[in-house]
Short mmCIF file of C-alpha atoms and ligand atoms in Angstrom, two decimals:
data_model
loop_
_atom_site.label_atom_id
_atom_site.label_comp_id
_atom_site.label_asym_id
_atom_site.label_seq_id
_atom_site.Cartn_x
_atom_site.Cartn_y
_atom_site.Cartn_z
CA MET H 14 -4.19 -37.38 -21.80
CA THR H 15 -4.73 -38.56 -18.27
CA PRO H 16 -8.03 -37.23 -16.95
CA HIS H 17 -8.07 -34.46 -14.35
CA PRO H 18 -7.96 -36.28 -11.00
CA TYR H 19 -11.03 -34.47 -9.70
CA GLU H 20 -13.00 -35.43 -12.81
CA LEU H 21 -11.80 -39.02 -12.63
CA LEU H 22 -13.03 -39.24 -9.05
CA GLY H 23 -16.18 -37.20 -9.56
CA VAL H 24 -15.28 -34.54 -7.00
CA GLU H 25 -16.03 -30.88 -7.60
CA ARG H 26 -13.62 -28.00 -7.25
CA VAL H 27 -14.32 -25.43 -4.57
CA LEU H 28 -13.67 -21.69 -4.93
CA ASN H 29 -12.12 -20.60 -1.64
CA ALA H 30 -12.88 -16.95 -0.89
CA ALA H 31 -12.72 -17.50 2.89
CA ASP H 32 -9.25 -18.16 4.23
CA THR H 33 -6.30 -20.54 3.94
CA ILE H 34 -8.48 -23.41 5.15
CA THR H 35 -6.58 -26.66 5.51
CA SER H 36 -9.64 -28.83 4.99
CA LEU H 37 -10.08 -27.31 1.51
CA GLY H 38 -6.63 -28.46 0.49
CA GLY H 39 -3.75 -26.07 0.00
CA GLY H 40 -4.02 -23.11 -2.31
CA PRO H 41 -3.12 -23.14 -6.01
CA LEU H 42 0.67 -23.32 -6.33
CA ASP H 43 2.73 -20.77 -8.21
CA PRO H 44 4.14 -22.27 -11.45
CA ARG H 45 7.64 -21.66 -10.12
CA VAL H 46 6.84 -23.71 -7.02
CA LEU H 47 5.42 -26.50 -9.17
CA ALA H 48 8.46 -26.39 -11.46
CA SER H 49 10.86 -26.85 -8.56
CA MET H 50 8.79 -29.79 -7.31
CA ALA H 51 8.84 -31.40 -10.77
CA ALA H 52 12.62 -30.90 -10.97
CA ALA H 53 13.14 -32.51 -7.55
CA ALA H 54 10.96 -35.45 -8.57
CA THR H 55 13.45 -36.61 -11.19
CA ALA H 56 16.17 -38.11 -8.97
CA TYR H 57 16.87 -39.79 -5.64
CA VAL H 58 18.62 -37.70 -3.05
CA ASP H 59 20.13 -38.25 0.41
CA MET H 60 17.23 -36.96 2.52
CA THR H 61 19.30 -36.28 5.65
CA ASP H 62 21.76 -34.10 3.74
CA TYR H 63 19.01 -32.47 1.67
CA LEU H 64 16.91 -31.60 4.70
CA ALA H 65 19.96 -30.22 6.56
CA ARG H 66 20.88 -28.02 3.59
CA ALA H 67 17.27 -26.90 3.08
CA GLY H 68 17.09 -25.93 6.76
CA ALA H 69 20.38 -24.00 6.62
CA HIS H 70 19.32 -22.23 3.41
CA LEU H 71 15.91 -21.24 4.83
CA ALA H 72 17.43 -20.10 8.14
CA GLU H 73 19.85 -17.83 6.37
CA ARG H 74 17.22 -16.37 4.06
CA ILE H 75 14.76 -15.80 6.90
CA GLY H 76 17.37 -14.51 9.33
CA VAL H 77 16.98 -17.02 12.14
CA PRO H 78 19.59 -19.37 13.67
CA ASP H 79 18.00 -22.60 12.43
CA ALA H 80 15.06 -23.97 10.42
CA LEU H 81 13.58 -27.42 9.98
CA VAL H 82 11.21 -28.50 7.21
CA THR H 83 8.49 -30.74 8.51
CA ASN H 84 5.14 -31.86 7.12
CA SER H 85 2.76 -29.72 9.17
CA ALA H 86 2.76 -27.03 11.83
CA VAL H 87 1.23 -29.58 14.18
CA SER H 88 4.28 -31.84 13.58
CA GLY H 89 6.57 -28.87 14.17
CA VAL H 90 5.04 -28.22 17.58
CA ALA H 91 5.09 -31.96 18.44
CA LEU H 92 8.77 -32.22 17.49
CA ALA H 93 9.62 -29.12 19.51
CA VAL H 94 7.75 -30.54 22.53
CA ALA H 95 9.59 -33.87 22.22
CA ALA H 96 12.88 -31.98 21.91
CA ALA H 97 12.17 -29.84 24.98
CA ILE H 98 11.36 -32.93 27.05
CA ALA H 99 13.89 -35.42 25.79
CA GLY H 100 16.88 -33.62 24.37
CA ASP H 101 18.65 -35.40 21.54
CA THR H 102 20.54 -38.35 22.98
CA PRO H 103 19.86 -41.48 20.91
CA ALA H 104 18.23 -43.28 23.90
CA ALA H 105 15.87 -40.34 24.60
CA VAL H 106 14.94 -40.02 20.91
CA ASP H 107 14.31 -43.73 20.78
CA ALA H 108 12.06 -43.68 23.88
CA ALA H 109 9.88 -40.74 22.77
CA PRO H 110 6.97 -40.20 23.08
CA ALA H 111 7.11 -42.56 26.14
CA HIS H 112 9.69 -40.31 27.73
CA ARG H 113 12.04 -41.61 30.46
CA THR H 114 11.40 -38.52 32.58
CA ASP H 115 8.62 -36.93 34.60
CA ARG H 116 9.54 -33.53 33.23
CA THR H 117 6.86 -33.68 30.52
CA GLU H 118 4.52 -30.80 31.36
CA VAL H 119 3.81 -28.10 28.83
CA VAL H 120 2.06 -24.97 30.06
CA VAL H 121 -0.74 -23.78 27.74
CA LEU H 122 -2.92 -20.76 28.54
CA CYS H 123 -6.50 -21.68 29.22
CA ALA H 124 -7.56 -18.79 26.95
CA GLN H 125 -5.61 -20.40 24.08
CA ARG H 126 -6.73 -24.05 24.29
CA ASN H 127 -7.69 -25.23 20.82
CA PRO H 128 -7.82 -28.39 18.68
CA TYR H 129 -4.22 -28.02 17.53
CA ASP H 130 -2.84 -28.32 21.08
CA ARG H 131 -3.00 -32.12 20.80
CA ALA H 132 0.44 -31.63 19.22
CA VAL H 133 1.67 -31.60 22.83
CA GLY H 134 0.45 -35.15 23.36
CA ILE H 135 1.92 -36.30 20.06
CA GLY H 136 5.29 -35.10 21.34
CA GLY H 137 4.78 -37.01 24.58
CA GLY H 138 3.96 -33.94 26.63
CA ARG H 139 1.11 -33.31 29.04
CA ILE H 140 -0.84 -30.06 28.95
CA VAL H 141 -1.08 -28.04 32.14
CA THR H 142 -3.38 -25.05 31.73
CA ALA H 143 -2.77 -21.66 33.26
CA GLY H 144 -5.17 -18.78 33.76
CA TYR H 145 -8.83 -18.49 32.85
CA SER H 146 -10.65 -18.44 29.55
CA ASP H 147 -11.39 -14.74 30.11
CA GLY H 148 -8.09 -13.54 31.52
CA THR H 149 -4.57 -14.50 32.43
CA THR H 150 -2.07 -13.01 34.87
CA ARG H 151 1.66 -13.59 35.15
CA TRP H 152 1.38 -15.19 38.57
CA GLN H 153 -1.13 -17.73 37.22
CA VAL H 154 1.45 -18.90 34.69
CA GLU H 155 4.32 -18.78 37.20
CA ALA H 156 2.25 -20.91 39.61
CA GLU H 157 2.06 -23.77 37.07
CA ILE H 158 5.81 -23.93 36.56
CA GLY H 159 7.72 -26.49 38.58
CA PRO H 160 10.24 -29.35 38.33
CA ARG H 161 7.99 -31.20 35.89
CA THR H 162 7.71 -28.33 33.42
CA ALA H 163 9.42 -28.83 30.07
CA ALA H 164 8.15 -25.90 28.03
CA LEU H 165 5.53 -23.20 27.55
CA LEU H 166 3.42 -23.17 24.39
CA TRP H 167 1.94 -19.94 23.03
CA TYR H 168 -0.43 -19.37 20.08
CA ALA H 169 -0.09 -16.36 17.78
CA GLY H 170 -3.21 -14.96 16.14
CA THR H 171 -5.96 -12.50 17.05
CA GLN H 172 -8.46 -15.05 18.32
CA PHE H 173 -5.84 -16.65 20.59
CA GLU H 174 -4.47 -13.43 21.99
CA HIS H 175 -7.69 -12.13 23.55
CA TYR H 176 -7.51 -12.77 27.33
CA ALA H 177 -4.07 -14.38 26.98
CA LEU H 178 -0.73 -13.15 28.25
CA GLY H 179 1.48 -11.66 25.51
CA LEU H 180 4.56 -13.41 24.17
CA ALA H 181 6.90 -10.97 25.94
CA ASP H 182 5.47 -11.96 29.34
CA MET H 183 5.58 -15.68 28.46
CA VAL H 184 9.22 -15.36 27.41
CA ALA H 185 10.14 -13.43 30.57
CA ILE H 186 8.47 -16.05 32.77
CA ALA H 187 10.08 -18.93 30.88
CA GLU H 188 13.55 -17.37 30.90
CA ALA H 189 13.40 -16.95 34.69
CA SER H 190 13.09 -20.76 34.92
CA GLY H 191 15.39 -21.61 32.00
CA LEU H 192 12.47 -22.98 29.94
CA PRO H 193 11.76 -22.63 26.21
CA VAL H 194 8.64 -21.00 24.73
CA ILE H 195 7.30 -22.80 21.68
CA VAL H 196 5.07 -20.74 19.40
CA ASP H 197 2.41 -22.03 17.04
CA ALA H 198 2.14 -19.33 14.37
CA ALA H 199 0.78 -21.63 11.68
CA ALA H 200 -1.36 -19.00 9.95
CA GLN H 201 0.60 -15.83 10.78
CA VAL H 202 1.86 -15.04 7.27
CA PRO H 203 1.50 -12.45 5.72
CA PRO H 204 3.38 -10.45 6.68
CA VAL H 205 6.38 -12.61 5.79
CA THR H 206 8.42 -10.67 8.36
CA ASN H 207 6.60 -12.75 11.00
CA LEU H 208 8.85 -15.68 9.98
CA ARG H 209 11.53 -14.21 12.17
CA ARG H 210 9.54 -11.91 14.44
CA TYR H 211 8.68 -14.37 17.21
CA VAL H 212 12.22 -15.74 17.27
CA ASP H 213 13.50 -12.17 17.60
CA ASP H 214 10.99 -11.77 20.45
CA GLY H 215 12.55 -14.73 22.33
CA ALA H 216 10.65 -17.85 21.21
CA ALA H 217 12.78 -21.02 21.17
CA ALA H 218 10.91 -22.61 18.23
CA VAL H 219 8.09 -21.34 16.02
CA ALA H 220 5.90 -23.41 13.67
CA PHE H 221 4.40 -22.11 10.41
CA SER H 222 2.25 -24.02 7.90
CA GLY H 223 3.81 -24.26 4.44
CA GLY H 224 0.44 -24.36 2.69
CA LYS H 225 -1.21 -21.34 4.26
CA GLY H 226 0.16 -17.82 3.80
CA LEU H 227 3.49 -19.13 2.48
CA ARG H 228 1.64 -20.64 -0.52
CA GLY H 229 3.83 -23.75 -0.53
CA PRO H 230 2.86 -27.42 -0.73
CA GLN H 231 0.12 -28.14 1.82
CA ASP H 232 2.00 -31.06 3.36
CA THR H 233 4.97 -28.94 4.37
CA ALA H 234 5.75 -26.64 7.27
CA LEU H 235 8.61 -24.78 8.90
CA LEU H 236 9.96 -24.88 12.41
CA VAL H 237 12.28 -21.93 12.99
CA GLY H 238 14.27 -20.95 16.04
CA GLY H 239 17.49 -21.58 17.90
CA ASP H 240 19.08 -24.64 19.51
CA LEU H 241 15.72 -26.31 20.20
CA VAL H 242 15.20 -26.64 16.42
CA GLY H 243 18.45 -28.55 16.13
CA VAL H 244 17.33 -30.88 18.91
CA ALA H 245 13.95 -31.29 17.17
CA ARG H 246 15.83 -32.33 14.01
CA ALA H 247 17.10 -35.43 15.84
CA HIS H 248 13.48 -36.49 16.40
CA ALA H 249 12.38 -35.65 12.85
CA PHE H 250 12.16 -37.57 9.57
CA PRO H 251 14.15 -39.42 8.26
CA HIS H 252 15.38 -40.47 11.75
CA TYR H 253 13.58 -43.23 13.64
CA GLY H 254 11.96 -40.94 16.19
CA ILE H 255 8.42 -39.69 16.62
CA GLY H 256 9.00 -37.81 13.38
CA ARG H 257 9.50 -40.92 11.28
CA GLY H 258 5.82 -40.88 10.35
CA MET H 259 5.88 -37.13 9.71
CA LYS H 260 7.43 -37.74 6.32
CA VAL H 261 8.40 -34.92 4.00
CA SER H 262 9.02 -35.61 0.33
CA LYS H 263 11.93 -34.31 -1.71
CA GLU H 264 9.33 -32.55 -3.89
CA GLY H 265 7.69 -30.90 -0.89
CA VAL H 266 11.00 -29.60 0.42
CA ALA H 267 11.79 -28.10 -3.00
CA GLY H 268 8.36 -26.50 -3.21
CA LEU H 269 8.61 -24.99 0.27
CA VAL H 270 12.10 -23.63 -0.31
CA THR H 271 10.90 -21.98 -3.54
CA ALA H 272 7.68 -20.68 -1.95
CA VAL H 273 9.49 -19.14 1.01
CA GLY H 274 11.96 -17.48 -1.40
CA LEU H 275 9.09 -16.03 -3.40
CA ALA H 276 7.36 -14.80 -0.26
CA LEU H 277 10.56 -13.13 1.02
CA ASP H 278 11.17 -11.50 -2.36
CA ALA H 279 7.58 -10.26 -2.76
CA ASP H 280 6.57 -6.65 -2.21
CA ASP H 281 4.13 -6.89 0.71
CA ASP H 282 2.70 -3.41 0.18
CA ALA H 283 2.09 -4.03 -3.52
CA ASP H 284 0.50 -7.40 -2.76
CA TYR H 285 -1.76 -5.81 -0.15
CA ALA H 286 -2.78 -3.06 -2.57
CA ALA H 287 -3.62 -5.65 -5.25
CA LEU H 288 -5.75 -7.63 -2.81
CA LEU H 289 -7.53 -4.48 -1.67
CA ALA H 290 -8.23 -3.51 -5.28
CA ARG H 291 -9.89 -6.92 -5.80
CA CYS H 292 -12.05 -6.43 -2.69
CA LEU H 293 -13.13 -3.01 -3.98
CA ALA H 294 -13.88 -4.43 -7.43
CA TRP H 295 -16.07 -7.17 -5.84
CA GLY H 296 -17.86 -4.44 -3.86
CA ASP H 297 -18.40 -2.39 -7.01
CA ALA H 298 -19.85 -5.43 -8.78
CA LEU H 299 -22.48 -5.72 -6.01
CA ALA H 300 -23.23 -1.99 -5.80
CA GLY H 301 -26.86 -1.16 -6.34
CA LEU H 302 -28.21 -4.59 -5.40
CA PRO H 303 -31.13 -3.95 -3.02
CA GLY H 304 -30.49 -4.79 0.64
CA VAL H 305 -26.74 -5.26 0.17
CA ARG H 306 -23.98 -3.04 1.58
CA THR H 307 -20.27 -3.66 1.23
CA SER H 308 -17.21 -2.36 3.07
CA THR H 309 -13.62 -3.46 3.48
CA VAL H 310 -11.95 -4.92 6.57
CA PRO H 311 -8.20 -4.20 6.91
CA ASP H 312 -7.02 -7.63 8.08
CA GLY H 313 -7.64 -11.37 8.05
CA VAL H 314 -9.64 -13.23 10.66
CA LEU H 315 -6.45 -14.36 12.45
CA GLY H 316 -4.87 -10.94 12.12
CA GLN H 317 -3.05 -11.66 8.85
CA HIS H 318 -2.08 -8.60 6.80
CA THR H 319 -4.71 -9.29 4.12
CA PRO H 320 -7.79 -7.16 3.40
CA ARG H 321 -11.29 -8.61 3.13
CA LEU H 322 -14.64 -7.54 1.77
CA ARG H 323 -17.55 -7.48 4.20
CA VAL H 324 -21.02 -7.92 2.67
CA ASP H 325 -23.89 -6.88 4.97
CA LEU H 326 -27.44 -7.96 4.23
CA ASP H 327 -30.68 -6.24 5.26
CA PRO H 328 -32.49 -8.59 7.67
CA GLY H 329 -35.42 -8.72 5.21
CA LEU H 330 -33.13 -10.36 2.65
CA GLY H 331 -31.62 -12.98 4.96
CA ASP H 332 -28.55 -13.45 7.12
CA GLY H 333 -24.94 -14.27 6.52
CA LEU H 334 -25.36 -17.98 7.23
CA GLN H 335 -28.11 -18.29 4.63
CA LEU H 336 -25.98 -16.52 2.00
CA ALA H 337 -22.94 -18.65 2.83
CA ALA H 338 -25.03 -21.82 2.56
CA ARG H 339 -26.36 -20.83 -0.87
CA LEU H 340 -22.85 -20.07 -2.07
CA ARG H 341 -21.55 -23.40 -0.74
CA ALA H 342 -24.37 -25.28 -2.44
CA GLY H 343 -23.87 -23.52 -5.80
CA ARG H 344 -21.96 -24.78 -8.82
CA PRO H 345 -19.12 -24.06 -8.61
CA ALA H 346 -19.22 -24.09 -4.81
CA VAL H 347 -17.95 -20.89 -3.20
CA VAL H 348 -16.76 -20.86 0.42
CA VAL H 349 -16.95 -17.56 2.31
CA ARG H 350 -16.54 -16.79 5.97
CA THR H 351 -19.24 -16.03 8.50
CA GLU H 352 -18.66 -14.78 12.04
CA GLU H 353 -20.90 -15.57 14.95
CA THR H 354 -20.68 -12.05 16.27
CA VAL H 355 -21.74 -10.54 12.93
CA PRO H 356 -24.67 -12.71 11.83
CA GLY H 357 -25.88 -10.28 9.18
CA ALA H 358 -22.75 -10.43 7.08
CA VAL H 359 -20.36 -12.64 5.12
CA PHE H 360 -16.68 -11.95 4.63
CA LEU H 361 -14.78 -12.57 1.39
CA ASN H 362 -11.04 -12.94 1.28
CA PRO H 363 -9.19 -12.64 -2.06
CA PHE H 364 -5.91 -14.05 -0.67
CA PRO H 365 -6.61 -17.78 -1.21
CA LEU H 366 -8.42 -17.23 -4.54
CA PRO H 367 -6.60 -16.96 -7.87
CA PRO H 368 -7.59 -13.62 -9.50
CA GLU H 369 -8.84 -15.46 -12.59
CA ASP H 370 -11.68 -16.86 -10.42
CA ASP H 371 -12.87 -13.42 -9.29
CA GLU H 372 -15.60 -13.26 -11.93
CA LEU H 373 -16.93 -16.68 -10.97
CA VAL H 374 -17.18 -15.54 -7.33
CA VAL H 375 -19.00 -12.33 -8.27
CA ASP H 376 -21.42 -14.31 -10.50
CA ALA H 377 -22.03 -16.75 -7.67
CA LEU H 378 -22.70 -13.90 -5.23
CA ARG H 379 -25.20 -12.30 -7.60
CA THR H 380 -26.98 -15.61 -8.14
CA ALA H 381 -27.09 -16.42 -4.41
CA LEU H 382 -28.32 -12.93 -3.52
CA ALA H 383 -31.00 -13.08 -6.20
CA GLY H 384 -32.03 -16.46 -4.75
CA LEU H 385 -32.36 -14.96 -1.28
CA ALA H 386 -34.41 -12.09 -2.68
CA GLY H 387 -36.70 -14.78 -4.05
C1 PLP P 429 -3.78 -24.16 10.61
C2 PLP P 429 -3.25 -24.22 12.02
C3 PLP P 429 -2.52 -25.29 12.45
C4 PLP P 429 -2.30 -26.52 11.58
O1 PLP P 429 -1.34 -26.30 10.61
P1 PLP P 429 -0.86 -27.57 9.80
O2 PLP P 429 0.30 -27.08 9.00
O3 PLP P 429 -1.99 -28.01 8.95
O4 PLP P 429 -0.48 -28.59 10.81
C5 PLP P 429 -1.99 -25.30 13.71
N1 PLP P 429 -2.19 -24.23 14.53
C6 PLP P 429 -2.89 -23.16 14.16
C7 PLP P 429 -3.03 -22.03 15.09
C8 PLP P 429 -3.45 -23.09 12.87
O5 PLP P 429 -4.16 -22.03 12.47
#
């Protein structure tokens, strides 16, 4: 028997009861996803043909004109940006990201700036911000559009949508100038219906992580949309464009195709009910502990359709940060979410955690709370 790779390397597993956090690795994969990856691993394949067929299959299943498998949502946005700037002639693909044009500006709302927007630069674009951090008007966006504008980039998710213009306004502004709107919706599943929603709402290309709510291999992602996705394909692996380093494996493609199929076939309402039942069971397991109150929150921190358990502490016991630190330092380590605006609480999310680990999380919570009580 080969040793477990974590044991071989002396690293410890982490129980993720927080969110689909990329820096904790992807979530545990469904056995059917793993089986499809193992099957794909047994033979060589023509990657260009395989990727084209995977894209066509996914587009049809999702109900969008086109889909491209890439290795990350960041890559998806970068490829869409390169496509919007360069088009798909061989010379333009070859030149990217040092584009042979001045039309490289991508409008990003000031209220939405975030660490993932460096995808614009990877695609050879230059960010031009519009609006303020605490508010955005249509004329502020319109004022940034000119002959150098290649695209508008919009972020889906609750924390990005405060103070930002909505997608409908962005699409209307873009359409008036014949420009595409690229959407980063990396974490916006569930619900799985979001896979087509932003395209239906007029986005030209929309990026989703494969390893977040889709529960696919972590080093996969989807870019869905219309013609712009086809142009992005010319820049993507296995072609010699900016996407050559954004390699996807034949195993990853298989895993993502299977994971998306499972997500589309799942019963969202039943899944939500099962997650909520786990939240309530966690709450019940903590009931009666002095200084601890629990309640449920209807959605995820980015607005995902996933319930969470909120655990409030009496100030005499400690605050959310202290509890989270104790859980993180425990064995096994448990990661929960804290929110700056709610310092007296931690938030637990059953979505990324396999149900068989629920008991471990409850035990860890009891131990950490007992530690705080001294
Ligand atoms: C997680 C996330 C990303 C990164 O997704 P990858 O697939 O890891 O590239 C990009 N944008 C947003 C908004 C995210 O939440």
